[in-house]
Amino acid sequence: MDNKTITEIKERPSHKTYGSKVDLRKKQKLIKKGQKIEPQVSEIILLTSYPPRECGIATYAKDLEQALSEKFGQSFTLKVLPLESKSEQHQYPMGIENVLNTNNTLDFQKASHQINANPNVGLVLIQHEFGLFKDSENAFLEFLEFLNKPIAITFHTILPRPTPELKQNVQRMSCLSDAIIVMTQTSAEILIKTYGVPEDKITVIPHGTHLVLYENKDFLKEKYGLKGKKVLSTFGLLGPGKSIETTLLALPGIIAKFPEVVFLIIGRTHPTIVKEEGEIYREFLVNKIHDLGIANQVRFINEFLPLDMLLEYLQLTDIYLFTSKDPTQAVSGTFSYALSCGCPVISTPIPHALEVLQNEAGIIFDFEDSGQLEQSVLHLLENDDAQHKLHLNGLNTAATSAWENAAIAHAKIFEKLGNGIHLKYRKPSIDIKHIKKMTTDVGMIQFSIINRPNIESGYTLDDNSRALIVFCQHYQLTGDVSDLKYIKIYFNFIQCCFRYDGTFLNYVDKDCQFTEQNTSENLEDACGRAIWALGYLLSIANQFPEAYHGIEDRARFVFEEAVKQMENVHSPRSMAFVIKGLYHYSHANDSKCMNHLVSKFADRLVQMYRHEAKEDWSWFESYLTYGNAVLPHAMLMAYSMTLNGDYRKIAKTAFDFLLSKIMKGNSIRVISNKNWLKSDEKLDKAFKGGEQPIDVAYTILALRFFHGIFPDSGYEKKMHGAFNWFLGENPLKQTIYNPRTGGCYDGLELHNVNLNQGAESTLSYLLARMAFEDFALR
């Protein structure tokens, strides 16, 4: 069958309606009776091998299922239908009701009938590898033919030179499916050019990788008895195709120069190989190790390791070796996991490696060439800078394929194809562990390298002010007395930055000394943020235990003295932060004594607005820059305190104008720090990178407050939509929040996410996340 004949294969009919006419009549009767119809959550059937079966696809399916459930658990229900055979039968976790035995043709017919009969099934997702269906190809194709639900097939293997029969089977599967998923661009090109599969049916979703809570490598080496060793490793279900002997032959030359090298071979022998051949390959490797005299430098870890332990072994690895000798191997999950743990990778040129390791993310050597492998390992062991470069490049490469991002890409397909599937991101639980990790007895450290605090960056008043608000809110939510320790740390930092003239300094180095940067920058905005934080602290201080009452008195003194000093400030954001602080302080004290100051600052903002506003530009300045939402937010707070109608009108007009520039529907695209928007320029909607978490967070805080005053203006939906930016609804379709570390990445660049999880970004995320919780005044 040539490429053209694929169009002659009968395509499946489009999927427009599912469910019986009886179901429809029942719903119509209920509607007539005025009863509320609860919407059914669509089900997605996941047909796959599945743990406890030990194989790469089973692990892949489990990871994908978990990521989808955590990310979109309210959007659909994922139901696993495990593939079994005569030789592979297992006991599965609760919730798995049926299995499909691929050696039994009737099982295919039964499964297709049950799926078709279930009106809630919106889509069938199939994990395909030829070995899973090697004895039942016709039954599998008939199963696809009989299904009347949308079908998405993930091909884990694509052979570039197929037999005529295999080619015809793949073409048939393509025609019977609605979407094809592959993990590399190479696989997509083979499907298009060799198999004639339509390009618009194919989606490339890289093999998922785990977000890792990066630990200290030396600590992990000591934990696993590898202190002082240079660790090379490989892992996966063992078999001849992995060509472990390629590494063994390279080791004597490596050990001669680096006798501290240890090579870890992690993983059990593949169960299918054990059943068919026993442990012949492992015994061959043991004999080879003995012959080469390297028994003291090679360790077998003959286990199917739990995920956490596996990731720790990979983190302590200095160089990861991937030596597969199969040039047709499309993708490797083991390779992907190593990258996600920051391992410098040396690999044979399988398609996956050639794609992922470009841009200096790894080193390629020829199949079974031990000499090249030896030289590559020695090059890295002799060059720490080269190792570090591969480590960072690999992390950035792997980040795009995190399971959270793979889940987003899959869910977009489900939404497009599935009946009644509407995506709703699940909000993560509130997690403050990264802030605690970033906090010393002095305060919160400014920057991090990935998720590790970078003490060299020192501290700022800005970050500790935001941290104080976050922990005050967390204490309101939870009543957790351990929060008080951190509230005290952040307040003490603010107080230490307070000067005798009523102003604040912002920058403090790692040795707790104020830096020269304080004299070269305008610190008005930082002073305003401190007043906002102190006002919030004072608004909840009456909830503190008696032992912490002293904080309230000191905070009140600093707040009132600082506000006096700010009376002559004209920076719009600084004035806005002061208004926010006054708002919280005034409500806490049930007093209008500060209203004259609020009016003073708000009147200045009104004057700025009237000076700059024109027919097509309703804003306070002649450009939109950073932290824009703070200005209308503060104006509306001023209205709520003074009931001045001008404040209300200008706040809403300006905020709606801002939203018209940064939101499309309920999706947000904040102003890029690469290019501010000037009043005489047309908005360029092309994505340039430079989108920052703090701008999204300030918008969400404003949306919540505006929703309280204007409940019927759609602000609440926009608020939820804007928060999804953190979860992956952004131009890169990548998560910005890291649920593993509790940190938030430092922003969207043009082609990648900035993986550092500094104070500003993480605090901004948490301010946004807690805006959805119900506790007192905002």
Short mmCIF file of C-alpha atoms in Angstrom, two decimals, residues 61 146 165 176 293 326 345 359 403 428 497 530 547 584 654 658 712 766:
data_model
loop_
_atom_site.label_atom_id
_atom_site.label_comp_id
_atom_site.label_asym_id
_atom_site.label_seq_id
_atom_site.Cartn_x
_atom_site.Cartn_y
_atom_site.Cartn_z
CA ALA A 61 0.55 5.50 31.91
CA PHE A 146 -16.41 -0.92 16.38
CA GLU A 165 1.80 -5.42 6.57
CA LEU A 176 -9.72 4.78 12.74
CA GLY A 293 38.76 -6.70 36.59
CA ASP A 326 18.62 0.09 18.74
CA VAL A 345 23.80 12.81 29.67
CA ASN A 359 21.69 23.04 21.91
CA TRP A 403 4.36 15.71 33.48
CA PRO A 428 -3.14 23.35 44.08
CA CYS A 497 15.26 48.76 57.31
CA ALA A 530 6.46 48.23 53.51
CA ALA A 547 3.32 36.88 73.69
CA HIS A 584 -6.10 47.80 56.07
CA ALA A 654 -9.04 52.51 34.26
CA LEU A 658 -6.20 47.73 31.55
CA ASP A 712 -22.11 41.35 38.19
CA LEU A 766 0.91 32.67 46.96
#
